[in-house]
Amino acid sequence: MEKTLDGFITYLHNVKKKSENTVLSYNRDLTKFIKYLRTNKITSLDKVEEKDLEKYIKELNDNGFKSATVSRNIASLKAFFHYLNNEGVLSNDPTKSLKSPKIEKKIPEILTTDEVFALLEQPSGDSPKEIRDKAMLELLYATGIRVSELINLEASDVNLKTSSILCRDGSKSRTIPYGKKAKDALTRYLEGAREAIVDNKESTILFANCSGQKMSRQGFWKLIKHYAKKAGIESDITPHTLRHSFAAHLVENGADLRSVQEMLGHSDISTTQIYANMSHSHIREVYNRTHPRG
C-alpha cells in the first residue's frame, strides 16, 4: 500500500504539479489512513469498502478533529481512489458516496494597522539576524505571500529596480509589487546581512536561519511570536495573520478584489470575497458608531 501511495505522490508532483504544501497534506492524510487500515487488518486497497471509510471518518470525528481537517482528509481519500481507478489499479471507487462535513466559514483574524506597525518596528537592531527579521516581516505584510512562499524565495526572485518579487507556488508563479518600507528593508538585508547569515556562497535561498540553512515554517513561526510578544500584541498571531491583514487592509482602503485575488494567488475569487465582507462589516460598525442619526 505504501508503494502505491508513493506512486500517487509522484503523480501529484510530476503530473498535477501540485504545490509542496498540498502534496505534504495528501501524504500525511493518506499515510495516516494506511496505518488505520493495517491496524484493522486490511492489508490491500482493493479490500477497502465504503463501510471501512465511514468508520475511519467516524474515528476522526470521535478523536476531535475539526470539520476542516476531516473535510481535507476526505478530499485526500477521494483524490487517491480516483487516481487508483484511472490507473486501473482498482475497478471500484469506495469514496463515491463520501460527503464532506459542512464547514462554517470563519472570519479570519486580522491585526489593526497600529498593531501591524508595532510588530514591524520590533526588529530594529543592527545585527544580521534583526536586519533579516525586519526584511522578512516587511515583505510578508507588503506582499501577502504565504509563509511557505516566503521561506522558499530565492535571492534572484527579488527585483529591487521594479520593487517586486517573483513568487512561485508549484507550477504557478505571480509577480507581486511591494512598497518603499519593504524595499528599504530588503536592500539593507541584501547589502551585507544575507552574506553574513548564508554560509554557503553558492546558495540561492533568500532567507536563511542562523545555521545558514533554509528557514523552516516552525522557525519563522517562533520568530513572529517573539516579535508579537515584544509589540504587546495579545491576540494569537500566526504568519497567516499578516497575510489576512494585508488583504483586509487593501480592500478596506479601496483595492479591487481582482487585484487582491491576483496578489494572494487565489484561484477562485470567492475566497477573496471574505475580505470585502469584512470591510463592509467594518464600515457598518463605523457608521453605527459615528453617524449622528445612525
XYZ file of C-alpha atoms in Angstrom, residues 11-194:
184
model
C 1.922 11.734 -9.794
C 0.878 14.808 -7.780
C 4.388 16.243 -8.115
C 5.159 15.459 -11.732
C 1.785 15.390 -13.485
C -0.634 17.511 -11.453
C 2.135 19.973 -10.452
C 0.615 20.432 -7.016
C 2.289 22.776 -4.546
C 4.641 21.357 -1.920
C 2.173 22.112 0.877
C -0.670 20.317 -0.923
C 1.482 17.245 -1.586
C 2.618 17.143 2.051
C -1.020 17.295 3.201
C -2.054 14.430 0.898
C 0.898 12.345 2.023
C 0.211 12.966 5.713
C -3.518 12.216 5.420
C -3.076 9.039 3.386
C -0.192 7.707 5.476
C -2.474 8.026 8.499
C -5.248 6.223 6.602
C -2.986 3.329 5.582
C -1.864 2.972 9.198
C -5.554 2.756 10.177
C -6.133 0.037 7.564
C -3.232 -2.056 8.845
C -4.418 -1.658 12.435
C -7.776 -3.029 11.322
C -6.215 -5.991 9.461
C -6.935 -4.583 5.975
C -3.761 -5.237 4.007
C -4.860 -4.406 0.458
C -6.523 -1.332 -1.039
C -8.870 -3.472 -3.142
C -10.365 -4.781 0.119
C -11.416 -1.291 1.237
C -15.192 -0.847 1.294
C -17.418 2.153 1.849
C -18.189 0.991 5.390
C -14.443 0.997 6.208
C -14.162 4.595 5.076
C -17.224 5.601 7.084
C -15.700 4.004 10.198
C -12.450 5.846 9.557
C -14.217 9.206 9.188
C -16.192 8.481 12.366
C -12.924 7.806 14.183
C -11.538 11.153 13.020
C -14.656 12.894 14.317
C -14.576 10.967 17.597
C -10.944 11.966 18.096
C -11.944 15.625 17.981
C -10.590 16.610 14.579
C -12.113 19.840 13.270
C -14.566 19.786 10.355
C -11.987 21.414 8.078
C -9.446 18.673 8.865
C -11.993 15.901 8.319
C -13.052 17.530 5.051
C -9.430 17.707 3.876
C -8.923 14.011 4.738
C -11.994 13.094 2.702
C -10.682 15.132 -0.232
C -7.350 13.265 0.035
C -9.131 9.895 0.034
C -11.277 10.850 -2.958
C -8.260 12.029 -4.958
C -6.294 8.888 -4.082
C -9.012 6.398 -5.028
C -9.883 8.377 -8.162
C -6.228 8.074 -9.182
C -6.262 4.315 -8.479
C -9.351 3.926 -10.694
C -7.844 5.940 -13.542
C -4.613 3.936 -13.357
C -6.530 0.646 -13.455
C -5.265 -0.391 -10.024
C -8.846 -0.659 -8.731
C -12.109 -1.275 -10.557
C -14.329 0.364 -7.940
C -14.280 3.619 -6.015
C -15.454 3.266 -2.388
C -15.296 7.049 -1.880
C -18.143 7.849 -4.313
C -20.744 8.337 -1.589
C -18.447 10.068 0.911
C -19.665 13.552 1.766
C -17.624 16.257 3.415
C -18.966 17.915 6.579
C -20.279 21.438 6.274
C -17.603 23.927 7.210
C -18.598 27.210 8.753
C -16.559 29.959 7.121
C -14.919 31.864 9.929
C -13.878 35.463 9.559
C -10.064 35.416 9.660
C -8.226 37.118 12.478
C -6.559 40.342 11.384
C -4.433 42.955 13.082
C -5.192 46.650 13.188
C -2.800 48.867 11.253
C -1.390 50.119 14.573
C -0.676 46.524 15.643
C 0.978 45.737 12.315
C 3.180 48.835 12.505
C 4.130 47.994 16.109
C 5.077 44.467 15.038
C 7.157 45.645 12.084
C 9.083 48.096 14.278
C 10.307 45.407 16.685
C 13.383 44.179 14.773
C 15.257 47.479 14.977
C 18.824 46.408 15.720
C 21.900 46.281 13.505
C 22.692 42.581 13.826
C 22.366 40.460 10.656
C 19.585 38.471 12.339
C 17.458 41.529 13.151
C 18.057 43.012 9.707
C 16.891 39.673 8.219
C 13.855 39.537 10.516
C 12.893 43.096 9.598
C 13.109 42.265 5.885
C 11.019 39.098 6.285
C 8.239 40.786 8.258
C 8.117 43.846 5.992
C 7.991 41.664 2.874
C 5.310 39.378 4.306
C 2.982 42.290 5.063
C 3.898 44.171 1.866
C 3.002 41.260 -0.429
C 0.619 38.981 1.478
C 2.517 35.862 0.412
C 2.207 32.609 2.339
C 4.949 31.756 4.824
C 5.843 28.698 2.703
C 6.330 31.022 -0.269
C 8.378 33.431 1.836
C 10.879 30.837 3.052
C 11.217 29.349 -0.450
C 12.103 32.647 -2.126
C 15.454 32.796 -3.887
C 17.662 35.869 -3.977
C 17.058 36.175 -7.726
C 13.300 36.417 -7.122
C 13.765 39.915 -5.687
C 13.793 42.772 -8.178
C 14.838 45.945 -6.376
C 14.582 48.053 -9.538
C 10.885 47.307 -10.082
C 10.135 46.815 -6.362
C 8.575 43.409 -6.975
C 9.104 39.736 -6.209
C 8.527 36.613 -8.274
C 6.542 34.195 -6.142
C 6.219 30.510 -7.096
C 3.569 28.047 -5.931
C 4.066 24.684 -7.597
C 3.864 25.198 -11.364
C 2.263 28.633 -10.960
C 4.038 31.935 -10.443
C 2.974 35.524 -9.906
C 4.724 38.870 -9.662
C 3.809 40.984 -6.646
C 4.800 44.616 -6.032
C 5.994 45.928 -2.684
C 6.401 49.395 -1.225
C 9.242 51.618 -0.054
C 9.456 50.240 3.517
C 9.850 46.672 2.275
C 12.348 47.811 -0.393
C 14.470 49.611 2.193
C 14.465 46.562 4.472
C 15.325 44.192 1.610
C 18.081 46.451 0.302
C 19.686 46.645 3.735
C 19.465 42.865 4.112
C 20.927 42.117 0.685
C 23.766 44.621 1.086
C 25.548 42.607 3.782
C 23.331 40.859 6.294
C 22.426 37.981 3.965
